[in-house]
mmCIF file of C-alpha atoms in Angstrom:
data_model
loop_
_atom_site.group_PDB
_atom_site.id
_atom_site.type_symbol
_atom_site.label_atom_id
_atom_site.label_comp_id
_atom_site.label_asym_id
_atom_site.label_seq_id
_atom_site.Cartn_x
_atom_site.Cartn_y
_atom_site.Cartn_z
ATOM 1 C CA MET A 14 8.066 112.000 -127.156
ATOM 2 C CA THR A 15 8.053 108.874 -125.001
ATOM 3 C CA ASP A 16 5.869 105.849 -125.602
ATOM 4 C CA PRO A 17 3.787 105.345 -122.439
ATOM 5 C CA ILE A 18 3.773 101.547 -122.727
ATOM 6 C CA SER A 19 7.453 100.751 -123.225
ATOM 7 C CA ALA A 20 8.801 104.088 -121.939
ATOM 8 C CA THR A 21 11.082 104.262 -124.980
ATOM 9 C CA SER A 22 11.534 107.444 -126.901
ATOM 10 C CA VAL A 23 11.461 107.471 -130.697
ATOM 11 C CA LYS A 24 15.144 108.391 -130.836
ATOM 12 C CA GLU A 25 16.129 105.471 -128.566
ATOM 13 C CA ALA A 26 14.058 102.999 -130.575
ATOM 14 C CA ALA A 27 15.836 103.982 -133.788
ATOM 15 C CA THR A 28 19.301 103.386 -132.341
ATOM 16 C CA THR A 29 18.572 100.347 -130.152
ATOM 17 C CA PRO A 30 19.247 97.025 -131.901
ATOM 18 C CA ASP A 31 16.311 94.640 -132.017
ATOM 19 C CA THR A 32 17.748 91.780 -129.968
ATOM 20 C CA ASP A 33 14.652 89.583 -130.371
ATOM 21 C CA SER A 34 14.887 89.826 -134.128
ATOM 22 C CA GLN A 35 18.614 89.079 -134.064
ATOM 23 C CA ALA A 36 18.065 86.046 -131.825
ATOM 24 C CA MET A 37 15.282 84.755 -134.082
ATOM 25 C CA GLY A 38 17.467 85.252 -137.151
ATOM 26 C CA SER A 39 20.310 83.373 -135.540
ATOM 27 C CA GLU A 40 17.997 80.536 -134.482
ATOM 28 C CA PHE A 41 16.464 80.384 -137.972
ATOM 29 C CA GLN A 42 19.912 80.221 -139.559
ATOM 30 C CA SER A 43 20.899 77.426 -137.176
ATOM 31 C CA MET A 44 17.727 75.470 -138.006
ATOM 32 C CA MET A 45 18.321 75.894 -141.741
ATOM 33 C CA MET A 46 21.884 74.626 -141.409
ATOM 34 C CA LYS A 47 20.751 71.590 -139.392
ATOM 35 C CA GLY A 48 17.970 70.876 -141.882
ATOM 36 C CA GLY A 49 20.342 71.168 -144.816
ATOM 37 C CA MET A 50 22.880 68.887 -143.203
ATOM 38 C CA MET A 51 20.194 66.307 -142.371
ATOM 39 C CA PHE A 52 18.941 66.454 -145.971
ATOM 40 C CA LEU A 53 22.443 65.929 -147.360
ATOM 41 C CA GLN A 54 23.039 63.067 -144.941
ATOM 42 C CA SER A 55 19.785 61.342 -145.936
ATOM 43 C CA MET A 56 20.612 61.837 -149.614
ATOM 44 C CA GLN A 57 24.039 60.309 -149.059
ATOM 45 C CA SER A 58 22.446 57.401 -147.221
ATOM 46 C CA ASP A 59 19.962 56.845 -150.076
ATOM 47 C CA VAL A 60 22.734 56.893 -152.670
ATOM 48 C CA THR A 61 24.849 54.505 -150.605
ATOM 49 C CA ASP A 62 21.880 52.140 -150.242
ATOM 50 C CA ALA A 63 21.206 52.285 -153.974
ATOM 51 C CA ILE A 64 24.842 51.521 -154.769
ATOM 52 C CA ASN A 65 24.907 48.647 -152.292
ATOM 53 C CA ASP A 66 21.654 47.266 -153.693
ATOM 54 C CA SER A 67 22.830 47.449 -157.285
ATOM 55 C CA THR A 68 26.206 45.869 -156.577
ATOM 56 C CA SER A 69 24.791 42.980 -154.558
ATOM 57 C CA ASP A 70 22.799 41.562 -157.496
ATOM 58 C CA PRO A 71 23.491 43.284 -160.810
ATOM 59 C CA ASP A 72 20.687 41.412 -162.627
ATOM 60 C CA GLU A 73 18.015 42.688 -160.255
ATOM 61 C CA PRO A 74 16.484 46.047 -161.316
ATOM 62 C CA PHE A 75 16.316 48.948 -158.868
#
């Protein structure tokens, strides 16, 4: 039985990899990695700023 819209049979659809889904998954993984790295970098920057602030004048509270 062939689907009239996509002209793909049921058997072909079961064996054909979903390239759109794979591309979206890869893009999502890439975005998550970039987001995680940016988060870690901002955290490192905040910690560095806090250390620099506290060492410049130890009597001054955070």
